[in-house]
Each structure stands twice: as structure tokens, then as C-alpha cells.
Short mmCIF file of C-alpha atoms and ligand atoms in Angstrom, two decimals:
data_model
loop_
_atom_site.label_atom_id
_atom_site.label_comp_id
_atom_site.label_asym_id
_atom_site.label_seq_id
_atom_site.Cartn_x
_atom_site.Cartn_y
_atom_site.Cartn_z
CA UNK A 1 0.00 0.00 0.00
CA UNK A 2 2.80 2.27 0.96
CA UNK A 3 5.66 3.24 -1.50
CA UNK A 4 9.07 2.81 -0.58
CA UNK A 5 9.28 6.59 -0.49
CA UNK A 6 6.30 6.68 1.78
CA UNK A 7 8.04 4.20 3.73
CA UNK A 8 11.51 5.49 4.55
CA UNK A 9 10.36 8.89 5.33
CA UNK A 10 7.95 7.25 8.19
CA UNK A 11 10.96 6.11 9.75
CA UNK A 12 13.04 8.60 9.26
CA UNK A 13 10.18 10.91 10.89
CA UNK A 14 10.92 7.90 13.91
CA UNK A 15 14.26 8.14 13.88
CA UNK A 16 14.13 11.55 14.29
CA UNK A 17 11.90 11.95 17.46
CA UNK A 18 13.77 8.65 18.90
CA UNK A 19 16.70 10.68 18.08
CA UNK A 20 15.97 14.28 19.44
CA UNK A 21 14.57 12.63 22.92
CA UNK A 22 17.63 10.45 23.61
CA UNK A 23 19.92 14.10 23.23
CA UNK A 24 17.28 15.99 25.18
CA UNK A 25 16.88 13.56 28.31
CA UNK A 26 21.13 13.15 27.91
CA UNK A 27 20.60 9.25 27.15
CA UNK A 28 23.40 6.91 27.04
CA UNK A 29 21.61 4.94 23.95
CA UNK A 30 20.53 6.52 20.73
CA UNK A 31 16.94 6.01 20.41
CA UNK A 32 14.21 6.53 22.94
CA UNK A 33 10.54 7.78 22.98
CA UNK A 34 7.75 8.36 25.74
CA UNK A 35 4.23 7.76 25.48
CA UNK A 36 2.25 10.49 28.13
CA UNK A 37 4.86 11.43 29.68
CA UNK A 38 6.79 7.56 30.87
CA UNK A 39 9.35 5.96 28.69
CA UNK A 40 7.83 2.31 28.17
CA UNK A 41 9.89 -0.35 27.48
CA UNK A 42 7.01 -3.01 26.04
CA UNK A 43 5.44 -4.01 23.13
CA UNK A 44 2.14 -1.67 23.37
CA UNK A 45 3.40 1.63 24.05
CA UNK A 46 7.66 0.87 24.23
CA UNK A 47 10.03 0.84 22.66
CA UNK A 48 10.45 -3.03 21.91
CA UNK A 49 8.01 -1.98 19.18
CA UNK A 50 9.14 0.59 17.38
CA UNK A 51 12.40 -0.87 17.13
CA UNK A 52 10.88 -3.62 16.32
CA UNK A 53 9.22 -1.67 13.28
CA UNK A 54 12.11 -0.25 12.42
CA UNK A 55 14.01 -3.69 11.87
CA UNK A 56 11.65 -4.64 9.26
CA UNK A 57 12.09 -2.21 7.01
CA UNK A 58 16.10 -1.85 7.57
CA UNK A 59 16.82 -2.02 4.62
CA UNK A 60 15.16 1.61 3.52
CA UNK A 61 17.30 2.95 6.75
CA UNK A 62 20.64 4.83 5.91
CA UNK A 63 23.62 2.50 7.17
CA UNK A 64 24.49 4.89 10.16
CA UNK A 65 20.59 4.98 10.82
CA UNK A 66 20.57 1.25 11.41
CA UNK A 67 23.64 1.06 13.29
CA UNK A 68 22.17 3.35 15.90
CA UNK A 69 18.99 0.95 15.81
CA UNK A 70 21.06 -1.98 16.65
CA UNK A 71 22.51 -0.28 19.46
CA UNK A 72 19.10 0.56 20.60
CA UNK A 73 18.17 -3.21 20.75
CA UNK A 74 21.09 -4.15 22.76
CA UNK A 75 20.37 -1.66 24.53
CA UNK A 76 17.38 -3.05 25.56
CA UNK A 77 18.58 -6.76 25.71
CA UNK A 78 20.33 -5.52 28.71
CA UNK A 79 17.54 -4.17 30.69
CA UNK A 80 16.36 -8.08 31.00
CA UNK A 81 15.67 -9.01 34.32
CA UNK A 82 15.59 -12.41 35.25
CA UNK A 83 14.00 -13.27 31.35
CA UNK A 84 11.53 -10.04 31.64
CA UNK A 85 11.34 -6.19 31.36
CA UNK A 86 10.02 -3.39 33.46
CA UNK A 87 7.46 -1.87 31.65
CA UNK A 88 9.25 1.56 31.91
CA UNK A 89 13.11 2.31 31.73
CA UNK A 90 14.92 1.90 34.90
CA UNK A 91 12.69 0.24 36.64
CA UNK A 92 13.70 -2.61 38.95
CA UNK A 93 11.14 -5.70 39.00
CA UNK A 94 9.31 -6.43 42.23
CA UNK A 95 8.60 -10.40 41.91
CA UNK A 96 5.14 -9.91 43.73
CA UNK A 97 4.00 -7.51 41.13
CA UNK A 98 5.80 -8.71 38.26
CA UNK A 99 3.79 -7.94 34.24
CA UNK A 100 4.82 -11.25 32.26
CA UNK A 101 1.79 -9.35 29.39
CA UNK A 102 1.94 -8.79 25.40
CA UNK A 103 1.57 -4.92 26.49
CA UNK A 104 4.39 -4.96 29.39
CA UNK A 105 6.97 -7.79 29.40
CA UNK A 106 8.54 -10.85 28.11
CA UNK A 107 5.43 -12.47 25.95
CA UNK A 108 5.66 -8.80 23.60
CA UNK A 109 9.71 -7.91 23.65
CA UNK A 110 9.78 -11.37 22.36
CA UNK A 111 9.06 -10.01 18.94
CA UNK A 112 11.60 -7.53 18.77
CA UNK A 113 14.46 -10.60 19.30
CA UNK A 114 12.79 -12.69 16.93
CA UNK A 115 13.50 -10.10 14.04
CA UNK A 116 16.69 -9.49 15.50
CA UNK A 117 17.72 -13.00 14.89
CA UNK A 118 15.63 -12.90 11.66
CA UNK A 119 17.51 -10.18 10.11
CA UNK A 120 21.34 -10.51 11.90
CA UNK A 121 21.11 -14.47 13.08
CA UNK A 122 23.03 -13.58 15.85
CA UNK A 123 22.10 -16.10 17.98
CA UNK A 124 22.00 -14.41 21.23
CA UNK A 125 18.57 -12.75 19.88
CA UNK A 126 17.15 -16.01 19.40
CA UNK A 127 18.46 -17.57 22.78
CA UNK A 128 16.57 -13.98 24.57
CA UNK A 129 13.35 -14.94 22.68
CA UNK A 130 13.49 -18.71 23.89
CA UNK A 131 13.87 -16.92 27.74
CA UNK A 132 11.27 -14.42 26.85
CA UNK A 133 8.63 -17.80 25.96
CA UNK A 134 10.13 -19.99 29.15
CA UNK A 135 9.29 -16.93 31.55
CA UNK A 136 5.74 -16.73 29.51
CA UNK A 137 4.92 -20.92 30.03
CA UNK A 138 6.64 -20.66 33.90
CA UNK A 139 3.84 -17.86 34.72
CA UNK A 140 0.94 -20.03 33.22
CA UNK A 141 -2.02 -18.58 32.09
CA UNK A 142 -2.93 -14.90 32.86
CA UNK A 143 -6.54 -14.01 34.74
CA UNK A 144 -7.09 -10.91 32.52
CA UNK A 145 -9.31 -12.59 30.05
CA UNK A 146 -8.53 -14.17 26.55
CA UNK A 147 -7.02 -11.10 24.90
CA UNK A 148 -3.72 -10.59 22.72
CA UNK A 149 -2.59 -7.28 25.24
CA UNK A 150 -2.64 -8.79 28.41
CA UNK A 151 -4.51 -11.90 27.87
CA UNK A 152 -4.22 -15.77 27.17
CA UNK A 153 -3.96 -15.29 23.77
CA UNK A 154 -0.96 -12.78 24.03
CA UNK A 155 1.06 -15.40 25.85
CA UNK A 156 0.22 -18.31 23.80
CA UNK A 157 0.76 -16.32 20.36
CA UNK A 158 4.86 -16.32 21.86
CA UNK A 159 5.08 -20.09 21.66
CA UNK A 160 3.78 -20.08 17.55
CA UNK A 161 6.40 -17.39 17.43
CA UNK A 162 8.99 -19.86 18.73
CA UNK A 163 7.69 -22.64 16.69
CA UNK A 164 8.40 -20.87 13.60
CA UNK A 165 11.41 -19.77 14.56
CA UNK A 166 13.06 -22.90 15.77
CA UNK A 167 10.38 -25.98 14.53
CA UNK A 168 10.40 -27.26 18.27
CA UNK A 169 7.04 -29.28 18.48
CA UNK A 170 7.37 -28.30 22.26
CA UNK A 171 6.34 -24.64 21.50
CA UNK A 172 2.79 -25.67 19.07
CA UNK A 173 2.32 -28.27 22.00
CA UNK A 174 2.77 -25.22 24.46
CA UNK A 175 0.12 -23.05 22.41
CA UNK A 176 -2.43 -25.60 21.63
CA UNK A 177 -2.54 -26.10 25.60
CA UNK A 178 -3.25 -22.64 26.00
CA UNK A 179 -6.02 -22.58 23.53
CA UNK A 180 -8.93 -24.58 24.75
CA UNK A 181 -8.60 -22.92 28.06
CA UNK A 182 -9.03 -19.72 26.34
CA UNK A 183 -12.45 -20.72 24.56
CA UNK A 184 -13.72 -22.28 27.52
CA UNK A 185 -12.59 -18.59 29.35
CA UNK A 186 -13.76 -16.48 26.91
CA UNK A 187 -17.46 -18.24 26.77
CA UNK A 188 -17.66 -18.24 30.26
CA UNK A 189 -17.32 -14.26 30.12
CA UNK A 190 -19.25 -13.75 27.47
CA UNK A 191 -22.15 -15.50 28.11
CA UNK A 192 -22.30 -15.93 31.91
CA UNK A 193 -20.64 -12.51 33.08
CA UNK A 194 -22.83 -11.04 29.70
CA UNK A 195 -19.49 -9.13 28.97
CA UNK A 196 -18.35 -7.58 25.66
CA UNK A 197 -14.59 -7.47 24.46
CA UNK A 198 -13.54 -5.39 22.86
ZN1 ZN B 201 -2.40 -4.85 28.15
#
């Protein structure tokens, strides 16, 4: 739908403001947004997902543009906490009230390391998305409903990630135990609770 013109000066309008915030706030990385105010980290509002964006189309980025996106992602490889992320920069994970979501956490970052390892096949971007889906399976199933953002579905879509990525039958067996329960879930709202999604 979009041209490659169209295309390259989207990101370079991302670059940009990435660009312009990480020099204003005196960042020691290259790229960095905030959404209202708080610098997210995850795959809803973060920046997991814009770099994540950004990878796809790398090859319409100037060389020196997509070196500084690299450095972003390692960047945020190395905010992992024990196989997760804080859903805003800096933060330090309290266990008790730990987000293992799509939106905030492990289950959405995933993405970003599966193009990493897509488009570089550096394998430490694949081994960070096999911790980001062993976190997801540890936690079990989430009691926010059956959604992608922070919902059964958002954890499960992780291990049909990793199955494409890697052909382990473990990770379709992982998904496909995820799915009934989020039918049986989503019916129960539905129709008992008389609740719409969204
Ligand atoms: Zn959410």
C-alpha cells in the first residue's frame, strides 16, 4: 500500500523523534521515545516496538541509521531481568507484582528478538526470545481474560512465534494447551458474566 518513499520517510520521521529525545533527556543509547509522559519499554506503548518496526524495514534505513537501531536493541537486551522487562526504563522488578503481558513484558519484547535474529542471526537474539517464551509458560495462564494485550492469547501467540522460529514441536504443544482454556474462558465471560470485548 505504501511506496518505498512513503516508507523510509515514516521512519526517518521515527528516527528523528527517537533521536531528538535520547539528546534531550542526555541518554546513554541513541533512540528513545515516551508515550504520556513515561518511557515504556514493552510491546504496546515501548520501545520493543518501534524498534521492532524499524528492523523490518532496515533495509530503507541509511547504514548509520541502522547502526544506531542496533545499538538501541542491545540496549534493551540488557535491561532483562531475570528473562523479563520493566514496563518503563529503569525500573527494577518487584517479583510480587511482576507484568509477564503482550503490552508490558517478556510475551511482547519477544518479537523484537525474533526479528533481531531474523535479520542478523546472531544467535544471542534467538536464545533472549526462547527466555522471553520460558518466563511466559513458567507464569501459566494470565486471569485478565482471553485477549492478545494482556490476555491468554498474548502469551500463547509467543510459543507459535517460537515454533516458527526454531520448529520445536514443544512450543505448538505449548500453544495448543493454551487454547482450549481460552475458549472455555472467553465463553464463560461472554455469556455468563454477559461481557463484551472489545
Ligand atoms: Zn495490556
Amino acid at each position: 500500500v505504501l511506496t518505498p518513499a512513503q516508507i523510509k520517510s515514516i521512519c526517518q520521521a521515527i528516527l528523528d523523534s527517537g533521536k531528538q529525545y535520547a539528546i534531550k533527556k542526555r541518554k546513554p543509547f541513541p533512540l528513545m521515545y515516551s508515550y504520556y509522559g513515561t518511557e515504556y519499554l514493552g510491546a504496546a506503548h515501548g520501545l520493543s516496538s518501534i524498534l521492532q518496526m524499524l528492523l523490518s524495514y532496515h533495509e530503507h534505513l541509511k547504514p548509520s541509521d541502522r547502526e544506531l537501531v542496533w545499538q538501541s536493541v542491545d540496549f534493551l537486551m540488557e535491561q532483562e531481568q531475570n528473562c523479563n522487562w520493566p514496563p518503563e526504563l529503569g525500573e527494577t522488578i518487584e517479583r510480587e507484582n511482576e507484568l509477564v503481558h503482550w503490552c508490558h513484558g517478556a510475551p511482547g519484547i519477544a518479537y523484537l528478538f525474533a526479528k533481531a535474529y531474523l535479520v542478523s542471526k546472531k544467535p544471542q537474539y534467538l536464545d533472549t526470545c526462547i527466555r522471553c517464551g520460558e518466563l511466559t509458560w513458567q507464569k501459566g495462564l494470565l486471569k485478565k481474560g482471553p485477549g492478545i494485550c494482556h490476555g491468554v492469547a498474548g502469551s500463547a501467540y509467543v510459543f507459535l512465534l517460537l515454533y516458527r522460529l526454531t520448529g520445536n514441536s514443544k512450543y505448538i504443544y505449548r500453544a495448543q494447551s493454551l487454547f482450549p482454556v481460552n475458549l472455555i474462558k472467553m465463553e464463560h465471560l461472554l455469556y455468563t458474566r454477559q461481557h463484551c470485548f472489545k
